[in-house]
mmCIF file of C-alpha atoms and ligand atoms in Angstrom:
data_model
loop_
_atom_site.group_PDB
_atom_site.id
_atom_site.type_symbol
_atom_site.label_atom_id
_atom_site.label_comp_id
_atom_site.label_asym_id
_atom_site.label_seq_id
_atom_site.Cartn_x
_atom_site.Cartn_y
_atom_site.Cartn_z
ATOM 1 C CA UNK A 1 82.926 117.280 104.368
ATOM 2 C CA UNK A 2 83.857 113.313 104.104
ATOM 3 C CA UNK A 3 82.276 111.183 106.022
ATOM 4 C CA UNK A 4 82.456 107.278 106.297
ATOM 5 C CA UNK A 5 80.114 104.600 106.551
ATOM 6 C CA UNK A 6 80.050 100.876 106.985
ATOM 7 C CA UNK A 7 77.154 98.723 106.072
ATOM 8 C CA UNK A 8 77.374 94.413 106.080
ATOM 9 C CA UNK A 9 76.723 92.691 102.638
ATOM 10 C CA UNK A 10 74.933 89.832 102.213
ATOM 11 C CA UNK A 11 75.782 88.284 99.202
ATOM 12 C CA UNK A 12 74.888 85.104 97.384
ATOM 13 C CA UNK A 13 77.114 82.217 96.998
ATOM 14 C CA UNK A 14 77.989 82.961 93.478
ATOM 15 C CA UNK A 15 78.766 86.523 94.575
ATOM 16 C CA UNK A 16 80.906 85.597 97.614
ATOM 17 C CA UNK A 17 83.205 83.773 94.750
ATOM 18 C CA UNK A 18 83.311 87.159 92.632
ATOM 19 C CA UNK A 19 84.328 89.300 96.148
ATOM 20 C CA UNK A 20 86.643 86.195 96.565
ATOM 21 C CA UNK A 21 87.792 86.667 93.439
ATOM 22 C CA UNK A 22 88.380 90.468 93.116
ATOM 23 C CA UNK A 23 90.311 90.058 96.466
ATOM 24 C CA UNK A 24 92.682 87.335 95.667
ATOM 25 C CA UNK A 25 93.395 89.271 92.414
ATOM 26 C CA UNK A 26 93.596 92.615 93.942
ATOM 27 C CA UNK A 27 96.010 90.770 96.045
ATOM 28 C CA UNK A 28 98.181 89.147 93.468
ATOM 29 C CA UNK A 29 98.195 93.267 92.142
ATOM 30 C CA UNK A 30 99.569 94.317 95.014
ATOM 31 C CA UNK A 31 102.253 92.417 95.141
ATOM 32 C CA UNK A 32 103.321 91.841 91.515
ATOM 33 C CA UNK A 33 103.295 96.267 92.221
ATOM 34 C CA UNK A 34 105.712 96.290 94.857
ATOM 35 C CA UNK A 35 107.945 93.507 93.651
ATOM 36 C CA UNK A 36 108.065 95.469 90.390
ATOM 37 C CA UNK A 37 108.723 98.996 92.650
ATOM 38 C CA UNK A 38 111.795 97.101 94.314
ATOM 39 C CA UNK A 39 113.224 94.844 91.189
ATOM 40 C CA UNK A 40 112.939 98.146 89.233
ATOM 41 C CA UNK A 41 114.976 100.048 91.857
ATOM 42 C CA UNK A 42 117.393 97.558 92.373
ATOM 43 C CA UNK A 43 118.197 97.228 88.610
ATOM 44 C CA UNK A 44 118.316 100.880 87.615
ATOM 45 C CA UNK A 45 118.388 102.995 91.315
ATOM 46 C CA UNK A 46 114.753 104.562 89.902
ATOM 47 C CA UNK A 47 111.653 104.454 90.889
ATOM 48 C CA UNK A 48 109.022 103.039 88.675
ATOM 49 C CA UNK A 49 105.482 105.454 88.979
ATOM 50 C CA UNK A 50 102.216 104.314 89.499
ATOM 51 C CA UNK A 51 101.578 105.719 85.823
ATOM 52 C CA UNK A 52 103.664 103.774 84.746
ATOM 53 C CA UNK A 53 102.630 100.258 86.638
ATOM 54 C CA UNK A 54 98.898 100.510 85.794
ATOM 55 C CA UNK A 55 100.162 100.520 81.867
ATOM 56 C CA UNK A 56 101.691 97.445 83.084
ATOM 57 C CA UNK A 57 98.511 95.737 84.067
ATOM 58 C CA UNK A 58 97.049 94.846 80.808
ATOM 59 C CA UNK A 59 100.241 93.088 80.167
ATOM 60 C CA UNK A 60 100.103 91.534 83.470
ATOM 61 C CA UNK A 61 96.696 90.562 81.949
ATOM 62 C CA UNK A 62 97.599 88.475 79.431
ATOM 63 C CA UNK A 63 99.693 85.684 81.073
ATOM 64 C CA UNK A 64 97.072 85.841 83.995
ATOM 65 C CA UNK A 65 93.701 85.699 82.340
ATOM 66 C CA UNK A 66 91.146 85.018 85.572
ATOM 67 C CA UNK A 67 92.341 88.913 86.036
ATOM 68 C CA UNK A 68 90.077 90.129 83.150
ATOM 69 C CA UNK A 69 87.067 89.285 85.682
ATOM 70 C CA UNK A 70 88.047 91.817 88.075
ATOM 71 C CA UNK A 71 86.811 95.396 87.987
ATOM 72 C CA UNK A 72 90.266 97.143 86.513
ATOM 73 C CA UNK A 73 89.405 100.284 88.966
ATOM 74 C CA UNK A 74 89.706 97.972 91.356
ATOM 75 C CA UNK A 75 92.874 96.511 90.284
ATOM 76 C CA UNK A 76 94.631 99.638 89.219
ATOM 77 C CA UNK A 77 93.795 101.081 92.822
ATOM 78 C CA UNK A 78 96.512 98.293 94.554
ATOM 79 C CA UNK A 79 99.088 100.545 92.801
ATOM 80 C CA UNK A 80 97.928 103.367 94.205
ATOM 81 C CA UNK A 81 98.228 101.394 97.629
ATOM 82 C CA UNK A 82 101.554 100.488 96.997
ATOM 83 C CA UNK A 83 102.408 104.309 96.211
ATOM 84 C CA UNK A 84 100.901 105.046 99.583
ATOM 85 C CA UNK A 85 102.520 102.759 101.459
ATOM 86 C CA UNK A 86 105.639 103.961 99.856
ATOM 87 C CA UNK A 87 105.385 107.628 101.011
ATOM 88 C CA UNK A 88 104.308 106.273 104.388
ATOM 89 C CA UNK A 89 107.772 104.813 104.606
ATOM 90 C CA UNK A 90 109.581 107.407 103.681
ATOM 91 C CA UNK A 91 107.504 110.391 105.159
ATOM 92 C CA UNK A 92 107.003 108.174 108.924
ATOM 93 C CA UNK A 93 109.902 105.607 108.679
ATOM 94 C CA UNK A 94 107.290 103.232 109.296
ATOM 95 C CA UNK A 95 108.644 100.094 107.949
ATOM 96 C CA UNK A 96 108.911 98.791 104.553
ATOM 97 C CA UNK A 97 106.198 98.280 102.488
ATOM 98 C CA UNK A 98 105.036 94.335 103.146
ATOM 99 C CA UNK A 99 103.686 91.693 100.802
ATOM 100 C CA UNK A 100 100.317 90.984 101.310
ATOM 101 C CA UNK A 101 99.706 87.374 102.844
ATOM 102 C CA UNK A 102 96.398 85.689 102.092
ATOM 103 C CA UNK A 103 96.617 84.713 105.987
ATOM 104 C CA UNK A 104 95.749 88.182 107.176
ATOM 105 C CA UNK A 105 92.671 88.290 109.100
ATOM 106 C CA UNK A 106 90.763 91.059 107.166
ATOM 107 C CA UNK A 107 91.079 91.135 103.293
ATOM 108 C CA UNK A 108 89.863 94.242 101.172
ATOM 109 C CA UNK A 109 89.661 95.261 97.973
ATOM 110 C CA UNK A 110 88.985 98.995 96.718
ATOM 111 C CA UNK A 111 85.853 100.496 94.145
ATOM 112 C CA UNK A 112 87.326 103.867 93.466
ATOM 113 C CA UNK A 113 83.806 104.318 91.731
ATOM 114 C CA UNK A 114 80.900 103.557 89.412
ATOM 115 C CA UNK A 115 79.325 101.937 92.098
ATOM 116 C CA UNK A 116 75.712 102.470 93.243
ATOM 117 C CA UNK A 117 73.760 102.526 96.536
ATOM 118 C CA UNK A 118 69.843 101.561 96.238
ATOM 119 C CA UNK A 119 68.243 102.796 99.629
ATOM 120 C CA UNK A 120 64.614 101.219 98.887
ATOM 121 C CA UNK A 121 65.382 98.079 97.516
ATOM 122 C CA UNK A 122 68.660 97.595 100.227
ATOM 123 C CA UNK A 123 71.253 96.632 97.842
ATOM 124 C CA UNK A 124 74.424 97.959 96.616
ATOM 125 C CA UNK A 125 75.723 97.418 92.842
ATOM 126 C CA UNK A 126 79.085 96.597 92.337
ATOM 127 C CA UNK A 127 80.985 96.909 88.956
ATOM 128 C CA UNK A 128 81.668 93.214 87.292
ATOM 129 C CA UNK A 129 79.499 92.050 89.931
ATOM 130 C CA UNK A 130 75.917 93.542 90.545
ATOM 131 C CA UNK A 131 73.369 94.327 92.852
ATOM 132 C CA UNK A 132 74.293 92.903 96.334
ATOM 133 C CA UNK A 133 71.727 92.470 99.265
ATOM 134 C CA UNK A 134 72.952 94.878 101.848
ATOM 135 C CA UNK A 135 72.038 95.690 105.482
ATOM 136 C CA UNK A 136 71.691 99.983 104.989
ATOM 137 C CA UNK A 137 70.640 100.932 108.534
ATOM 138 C CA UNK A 138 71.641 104.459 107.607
ATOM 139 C CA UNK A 139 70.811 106.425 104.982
ATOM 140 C CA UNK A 140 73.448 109.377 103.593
ATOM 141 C CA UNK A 141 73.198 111.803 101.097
ATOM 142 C CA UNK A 142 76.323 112.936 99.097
ATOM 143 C CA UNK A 143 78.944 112.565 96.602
ATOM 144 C CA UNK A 144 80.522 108.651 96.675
ATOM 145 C CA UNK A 145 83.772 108.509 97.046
ATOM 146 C CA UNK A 146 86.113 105.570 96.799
ATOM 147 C CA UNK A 147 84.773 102.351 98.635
ATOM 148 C CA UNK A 148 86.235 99.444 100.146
ATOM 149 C CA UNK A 149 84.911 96.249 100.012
ATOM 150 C CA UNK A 150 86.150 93.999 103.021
ATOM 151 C CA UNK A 151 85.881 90.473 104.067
ATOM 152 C CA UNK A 152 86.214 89.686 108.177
ATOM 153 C CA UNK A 153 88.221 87.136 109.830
ATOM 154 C CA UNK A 154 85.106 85.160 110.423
ATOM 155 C CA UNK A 155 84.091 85.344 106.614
ATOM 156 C CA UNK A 156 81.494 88.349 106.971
ATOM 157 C CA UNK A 157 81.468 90.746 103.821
ATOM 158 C CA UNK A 158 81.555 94.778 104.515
ATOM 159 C CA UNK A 159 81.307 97.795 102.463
ATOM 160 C CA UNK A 160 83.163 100.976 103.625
ATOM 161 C CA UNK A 161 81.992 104.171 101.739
ATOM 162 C CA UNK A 162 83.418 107.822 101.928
ATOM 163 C CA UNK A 163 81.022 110.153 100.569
ATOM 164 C CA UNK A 164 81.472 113.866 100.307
ATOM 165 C CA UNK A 165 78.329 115.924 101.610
ATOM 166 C CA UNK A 166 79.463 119.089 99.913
ATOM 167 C CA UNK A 167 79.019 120.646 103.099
ATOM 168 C CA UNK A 168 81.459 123.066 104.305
ATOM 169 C CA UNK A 169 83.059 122.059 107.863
ATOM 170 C CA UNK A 170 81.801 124.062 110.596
ATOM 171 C CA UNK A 171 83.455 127.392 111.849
ATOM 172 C CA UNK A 172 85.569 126.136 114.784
ATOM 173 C CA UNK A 173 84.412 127.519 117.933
ATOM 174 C CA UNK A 174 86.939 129.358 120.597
ATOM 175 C CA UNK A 175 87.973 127.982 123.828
ATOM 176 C CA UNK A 176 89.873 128.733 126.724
ATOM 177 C CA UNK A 177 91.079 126.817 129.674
ATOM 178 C CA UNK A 178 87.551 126.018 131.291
ATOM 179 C CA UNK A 179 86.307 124.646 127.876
ATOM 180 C CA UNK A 180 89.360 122.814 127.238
ATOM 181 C CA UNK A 181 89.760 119.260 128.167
ATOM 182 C CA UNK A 182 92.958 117.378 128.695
ATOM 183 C CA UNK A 183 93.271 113.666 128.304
ATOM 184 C CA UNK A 184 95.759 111.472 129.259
ATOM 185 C CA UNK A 185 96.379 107.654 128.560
ATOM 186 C CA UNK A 186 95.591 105.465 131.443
ATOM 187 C CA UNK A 187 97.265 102.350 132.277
ATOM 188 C CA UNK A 188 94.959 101.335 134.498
ATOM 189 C CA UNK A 189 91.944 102.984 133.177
ATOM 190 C CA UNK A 190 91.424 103.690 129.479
ATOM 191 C CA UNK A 191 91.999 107.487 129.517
ATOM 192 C CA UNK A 192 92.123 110.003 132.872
ATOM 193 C CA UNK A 193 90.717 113.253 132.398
ATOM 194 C CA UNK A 194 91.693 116.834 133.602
ATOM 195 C CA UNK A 195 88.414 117.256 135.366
ATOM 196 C CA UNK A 196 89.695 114.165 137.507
ATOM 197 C CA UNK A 197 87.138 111.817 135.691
ATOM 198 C CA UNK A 198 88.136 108.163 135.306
ATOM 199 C CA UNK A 199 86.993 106.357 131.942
ATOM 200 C CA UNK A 200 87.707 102.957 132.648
ATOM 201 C CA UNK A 201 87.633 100.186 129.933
ATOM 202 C CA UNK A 202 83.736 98.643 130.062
ATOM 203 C CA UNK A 203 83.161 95.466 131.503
ATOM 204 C CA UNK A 204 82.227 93.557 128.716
ATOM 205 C CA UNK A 205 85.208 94.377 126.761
ATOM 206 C CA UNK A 206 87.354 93.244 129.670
ATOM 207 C CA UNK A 207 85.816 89.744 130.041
ATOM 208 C CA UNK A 208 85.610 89.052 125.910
ATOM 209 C CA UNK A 209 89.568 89.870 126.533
ATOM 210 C CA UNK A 210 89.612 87.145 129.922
ATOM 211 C CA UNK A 211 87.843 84.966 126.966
ATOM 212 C CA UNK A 212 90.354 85.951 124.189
ATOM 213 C CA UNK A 213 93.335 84.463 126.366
ATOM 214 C CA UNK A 214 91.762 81.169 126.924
ATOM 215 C CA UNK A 215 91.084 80.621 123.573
ATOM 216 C CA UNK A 216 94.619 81.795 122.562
ATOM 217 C CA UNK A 217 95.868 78.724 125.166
ATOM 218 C CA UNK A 218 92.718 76.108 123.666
ATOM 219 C CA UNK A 219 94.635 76.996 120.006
ATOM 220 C CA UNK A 220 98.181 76.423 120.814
ATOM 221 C CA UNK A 221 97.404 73.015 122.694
ATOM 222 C CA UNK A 222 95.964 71.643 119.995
ATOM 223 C CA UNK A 223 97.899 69.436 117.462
ATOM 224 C CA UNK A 224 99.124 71.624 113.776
ATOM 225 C CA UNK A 225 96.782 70.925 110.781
ATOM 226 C CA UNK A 226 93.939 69.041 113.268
ATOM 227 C CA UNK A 227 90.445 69.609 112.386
ATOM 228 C CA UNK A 228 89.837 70.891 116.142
ATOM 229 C CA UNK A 229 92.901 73.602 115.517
ATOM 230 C CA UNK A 230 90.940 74.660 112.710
ATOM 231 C CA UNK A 231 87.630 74.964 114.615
ATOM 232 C CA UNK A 232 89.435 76.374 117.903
ATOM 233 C CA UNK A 233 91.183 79.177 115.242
ATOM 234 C CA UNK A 234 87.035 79.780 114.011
ATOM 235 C CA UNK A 235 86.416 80.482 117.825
ATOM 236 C CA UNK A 236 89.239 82.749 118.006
ATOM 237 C CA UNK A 237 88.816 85.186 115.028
ATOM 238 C CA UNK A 238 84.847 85.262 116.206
ATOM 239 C CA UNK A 239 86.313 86.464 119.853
ATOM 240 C CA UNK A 240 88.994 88.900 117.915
ATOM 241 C CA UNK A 241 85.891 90.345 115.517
ATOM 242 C CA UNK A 242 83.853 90.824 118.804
ATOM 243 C CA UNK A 243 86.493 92.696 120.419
ATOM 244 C CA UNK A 244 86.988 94.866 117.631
ATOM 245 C CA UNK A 245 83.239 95.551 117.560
ATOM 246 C CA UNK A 246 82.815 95.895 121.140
ATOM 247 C CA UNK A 247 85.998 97.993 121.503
ATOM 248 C CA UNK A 248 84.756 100.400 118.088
ATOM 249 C CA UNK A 249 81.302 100.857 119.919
ATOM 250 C CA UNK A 250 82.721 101.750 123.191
ATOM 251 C CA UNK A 251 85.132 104.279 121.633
ATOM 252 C CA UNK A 252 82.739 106.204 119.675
ATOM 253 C CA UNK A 253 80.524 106.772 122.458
ATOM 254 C CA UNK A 254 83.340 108.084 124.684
ATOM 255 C CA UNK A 255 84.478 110.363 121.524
ATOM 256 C CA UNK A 256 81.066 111.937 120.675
ATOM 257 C CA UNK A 257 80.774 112.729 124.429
ATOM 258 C CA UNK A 258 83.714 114.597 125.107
ATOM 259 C CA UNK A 259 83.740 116.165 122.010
ATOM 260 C CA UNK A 260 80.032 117.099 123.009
ATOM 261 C CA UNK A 261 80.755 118.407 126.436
ATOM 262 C CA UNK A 262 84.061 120.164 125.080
ATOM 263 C CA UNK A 263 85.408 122.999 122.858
ATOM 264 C CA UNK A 264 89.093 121.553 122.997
ATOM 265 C CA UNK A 265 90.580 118.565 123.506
ATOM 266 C CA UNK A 266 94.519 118.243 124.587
ATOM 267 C CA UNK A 267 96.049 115.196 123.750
ATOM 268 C CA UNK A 268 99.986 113.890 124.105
ATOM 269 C CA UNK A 269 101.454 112.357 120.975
ATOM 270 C CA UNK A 270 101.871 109.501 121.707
ATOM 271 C CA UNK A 271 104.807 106.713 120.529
ATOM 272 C CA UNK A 272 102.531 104.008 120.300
ATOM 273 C CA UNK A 273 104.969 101.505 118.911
ATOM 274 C CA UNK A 274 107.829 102.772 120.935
ATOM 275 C CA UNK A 275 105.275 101.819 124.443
ATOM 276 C CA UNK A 276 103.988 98.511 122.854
ATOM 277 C CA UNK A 277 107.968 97.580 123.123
ATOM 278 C CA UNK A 278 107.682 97.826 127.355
ATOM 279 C CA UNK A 279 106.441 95.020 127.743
ATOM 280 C CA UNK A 280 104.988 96.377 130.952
ATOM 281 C CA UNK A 281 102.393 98.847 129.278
ATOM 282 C CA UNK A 282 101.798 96.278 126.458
ATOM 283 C CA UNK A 283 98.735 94.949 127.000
ATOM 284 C CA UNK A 284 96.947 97.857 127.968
ATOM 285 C CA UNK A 285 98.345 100.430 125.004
ATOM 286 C CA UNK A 286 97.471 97.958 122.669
ATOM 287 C CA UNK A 287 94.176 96.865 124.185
ATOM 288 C CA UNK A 288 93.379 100.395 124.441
ATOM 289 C CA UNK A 289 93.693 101.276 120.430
ATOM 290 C CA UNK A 290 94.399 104.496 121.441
ATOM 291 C CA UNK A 291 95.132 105.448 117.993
ATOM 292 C CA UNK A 292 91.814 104.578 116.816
ATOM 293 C CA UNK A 293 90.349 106.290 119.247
ATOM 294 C CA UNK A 294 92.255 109.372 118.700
ATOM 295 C CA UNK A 295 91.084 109.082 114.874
ATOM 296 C CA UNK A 296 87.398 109.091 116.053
ATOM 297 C CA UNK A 297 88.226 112.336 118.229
ATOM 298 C CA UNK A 298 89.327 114.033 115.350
ATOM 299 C CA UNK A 299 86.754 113.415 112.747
ATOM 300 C CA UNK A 300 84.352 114.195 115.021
ATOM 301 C CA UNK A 301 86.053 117.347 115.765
ATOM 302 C CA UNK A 302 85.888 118.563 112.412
ATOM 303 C CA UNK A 303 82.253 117.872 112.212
ATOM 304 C CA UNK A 304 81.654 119.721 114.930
ATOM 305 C CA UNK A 305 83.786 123.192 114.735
ATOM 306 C CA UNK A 306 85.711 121.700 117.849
ATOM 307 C CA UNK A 307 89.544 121.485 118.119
ATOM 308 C CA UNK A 308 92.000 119.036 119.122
ATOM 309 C CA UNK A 309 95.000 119.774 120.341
ATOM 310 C CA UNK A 310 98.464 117.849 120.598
ATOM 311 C CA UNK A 311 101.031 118.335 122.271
ATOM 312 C CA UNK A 312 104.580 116.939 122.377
ATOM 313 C CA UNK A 313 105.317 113.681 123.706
ATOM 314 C CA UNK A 314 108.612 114.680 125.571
ATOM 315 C CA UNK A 315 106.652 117.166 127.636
ATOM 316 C CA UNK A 316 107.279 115.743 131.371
ATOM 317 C CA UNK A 317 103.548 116.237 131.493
ATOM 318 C CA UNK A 318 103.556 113.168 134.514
ATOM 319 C CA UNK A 319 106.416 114.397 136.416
ATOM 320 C CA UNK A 320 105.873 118.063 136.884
ATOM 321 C CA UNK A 321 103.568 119.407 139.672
ATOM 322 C CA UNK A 322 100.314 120.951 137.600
ATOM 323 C CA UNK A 323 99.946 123.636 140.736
ATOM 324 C CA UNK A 324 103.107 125.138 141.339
ATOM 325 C CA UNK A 325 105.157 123.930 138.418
ATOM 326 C CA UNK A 326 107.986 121.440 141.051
ATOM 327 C CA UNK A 327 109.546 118.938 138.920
ATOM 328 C CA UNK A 328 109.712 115.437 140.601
ATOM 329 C CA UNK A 329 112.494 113.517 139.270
ATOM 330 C CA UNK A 330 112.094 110.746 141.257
ATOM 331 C CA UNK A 331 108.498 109.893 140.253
ATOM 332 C CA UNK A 332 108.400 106.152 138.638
ATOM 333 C CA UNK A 333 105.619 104.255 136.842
ATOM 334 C CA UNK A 334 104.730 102.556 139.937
ATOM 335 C CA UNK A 335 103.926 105.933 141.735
ATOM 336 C CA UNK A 336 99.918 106.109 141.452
ATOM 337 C CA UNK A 337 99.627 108.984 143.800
ATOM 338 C CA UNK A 338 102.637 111.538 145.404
ATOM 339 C CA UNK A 339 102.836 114.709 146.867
ATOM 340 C CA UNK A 340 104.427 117.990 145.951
ATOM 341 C CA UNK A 341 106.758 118.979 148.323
ATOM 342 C CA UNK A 342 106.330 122.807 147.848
ATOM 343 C CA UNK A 343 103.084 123.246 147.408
ATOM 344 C CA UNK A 344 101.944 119.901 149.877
ATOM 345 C CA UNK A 345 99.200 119.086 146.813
ATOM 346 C CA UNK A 346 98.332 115.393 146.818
ATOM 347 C CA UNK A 347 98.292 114.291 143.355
ATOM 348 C CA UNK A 348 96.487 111.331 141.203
ATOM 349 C CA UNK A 349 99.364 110.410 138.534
ATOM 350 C CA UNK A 350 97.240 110.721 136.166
ATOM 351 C CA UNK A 351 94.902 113.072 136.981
ATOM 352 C CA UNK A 352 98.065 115.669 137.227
ATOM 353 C CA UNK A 353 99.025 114.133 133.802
ATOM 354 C CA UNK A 354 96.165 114.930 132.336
ATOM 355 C CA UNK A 355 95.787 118.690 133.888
ATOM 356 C CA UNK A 356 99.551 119.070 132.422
ATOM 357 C CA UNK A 357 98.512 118.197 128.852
ATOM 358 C CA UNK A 358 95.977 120.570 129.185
ATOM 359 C CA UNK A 359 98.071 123.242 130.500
ATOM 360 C CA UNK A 360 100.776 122.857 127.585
ATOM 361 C CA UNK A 361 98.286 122.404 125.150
ATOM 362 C CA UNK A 362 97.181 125.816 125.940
ATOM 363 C CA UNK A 363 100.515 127.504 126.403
ATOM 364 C CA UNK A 364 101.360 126.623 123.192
ATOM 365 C CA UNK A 365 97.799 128.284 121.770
ATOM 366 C CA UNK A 366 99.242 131.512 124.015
ATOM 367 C CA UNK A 367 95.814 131.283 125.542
ATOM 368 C CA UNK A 368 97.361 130.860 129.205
ATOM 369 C CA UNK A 369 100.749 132.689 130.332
ATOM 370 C CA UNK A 370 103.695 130.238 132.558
ATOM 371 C CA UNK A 371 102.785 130.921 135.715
ATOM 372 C CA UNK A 372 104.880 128.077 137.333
ATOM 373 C CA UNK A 373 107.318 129.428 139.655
ATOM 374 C CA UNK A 374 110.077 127.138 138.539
ATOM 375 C CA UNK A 375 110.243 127.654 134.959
ATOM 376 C CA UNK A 376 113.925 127.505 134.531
ATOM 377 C CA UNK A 377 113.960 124.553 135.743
ATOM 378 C CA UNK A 378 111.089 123.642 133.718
ATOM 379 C CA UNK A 379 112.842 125.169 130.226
ATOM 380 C CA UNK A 380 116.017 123.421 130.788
ATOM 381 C CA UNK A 381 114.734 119.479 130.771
HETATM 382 ZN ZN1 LIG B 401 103.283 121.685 143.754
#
């Protein structure tokens, strides 16, 4: 099995110019790539392979000589970025592939290998570069995989590893509907579950976001290209790392538990992008990351021989009565709570939501049979 892990450098001066360096030039890769990929396309309607590109790069080499102090793995792995990021687009319709800006907040550069990790001493040897002081709280045993070396908006260096354990992934383990969990999105609370549990987002996250917005106002008051812009952006990216932190923390403990406590989990799809548009739910989806925190559900599923289970995001899982199966039309985003009028439960939005997911998510597993009584109109929406 894969698994991931993080660990902060701490690396000299001299060797925060040579990350510097590797990621401006890994950079630079990147882009000459994709500018190649569309001026090659647009001149002869083909495609140019990734084969192809990294024979490129010692040509590239020679009218750009600083490039010759950069690890060529770790240049000849932009091109396999740009590939990816390619077949995203096509395969999701995500967007075109974008140039990257030296302005984004985290910058990265790949080690697809020949890299070490030196447990007793705490360091971690990069090609062209060396042995690097590193914090290794946690020690892993295991094939290395590609890395990624990454610098944060507030100038702190990180090394992401992937190792392979060799392990083979747990024998998932059966469930049925009292081991299966279904969660749904809150908008008030981070996620509603079928057992009628709450999760609400923690405290601390919610004032570091109270603190995010008044430094977002401090930054736009001040004058363009002042000193005190400059520190007030410093302040800023420090509250956006601490979120992220805070936010990463919060979500794996909430992942290990349920996946813990449960066999299965039932999930809705969801259209992230498509609800970050309503400006309404904005601030919540987004605040929410419920993407990353579906990511953490899954890994940790496969470590653990559980299952997760999705269902289809045009499945009126909020409007339809989870006891007797009555469809309300009239139910709107502002209803928290209503009440079926054929079977007189009084339902929590959410909580219903959440049972529904469930409910699908097994239906489509054929571990529970339709017992609604108004299917048909059910099967015709
Ligand atoms: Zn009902």
């Amino acid at each position: 099995m894969m698994k991931a892990f993080k660990f902060r450098l701490d690396p000299t001066t001299n060797q925060i110019s040579e990350l510097n360096q590797h990621i401006g030039s890994c950079r630079f890769v990147y882009n000459w790539a994709l500018d190649q990929k569309i001026k090659t396309y647009e001149q002869t309607g083909k495609s140019i392979s990734r084969f192809d590109l990294n024979k490129l790069i010692p040509v590239l080499k020679l009218s750009n000589e600083w490039l010759g102090n950069v690890n060529s793995q770790s240049l000849q792995g932009m091109t396999k970025q740009v590939e990816s990021a390619f077949t995203r687009f096509f395969r999701e319709k995500n967007g075109f592939p974008k140039f990257k800006s030296k302005k984004n907040p985290i910058q990265s550069f790949p080690v697809p290998q020949h890299y070490n990790i030196d447990f007793e001493n705490c360091t971690v040897k990069l090609p062209k570069i060396g042995e690097i002081k590193a914090v290794l709280h946690k020690k892993f045993e295991g094939e290395l995989k590609t890395a990624t070396v990454s610098r944060s908006c507030t100038g702190k260096y990180y090394i992401s590893i992937l190792a392979e354990d060799g392990k083979e992934p747990p024998e998932k383990q059966s469930f049925d509907e009292t081991t299966t969990l279904g969660i749904d999105v809150g908008i008030k609370d981070f996620a509603v579950l079928s057992n009628e549990e709450k999760i609400e987002n923690p405290k601390y996250l919610k004032n570091s976001l109270q603190r995010l917005k008044c430094l977002q106002k401090r930054v736009s008051k001040k004058q363009k290209g002042s000193n005190n812009r400059t520190k007030a952006r410093l302040q800023l990216s420090k509250i956006h790392e601490k979120i992220s932190n805070q936010r990463d923390n919060f979500q794996h403990q909430i992942s290990s538990k349920l996946i813990r406590e449960n066999q299965a989990i039932a999930l809705e799809t969801l259209n992230v992008k498509g609800m970050v548009k309503n400006q309404h739910l904005a601030q919540s989806i987004s605040d929410a990351g419920w993407s990353s925190f579906v990511t953490k559900l899954e890994y940790k599923a496969e470590w653990y021989g559980k299952t997760v289970l999705r269902i289809g995001r045009f499945e009126p899982s909020s409007k339809l009565c989870s006891v007797c199966g009555y469809y309300n039309s009239n139910l709107t985003l502002k209803d928290r709570e209503w009440f079926c009028p054929d079977c007189k439960t009084k339902h929590d939005r959410d909580v219903n939501a959440a049972i529904n997911i469930k409910k699908f998510s097994l239906i489509d597993q054929n571990l529970i049979g339709i017992h609604w009584s108004s299917v048909k109109e059910f099967s015709c929406l």
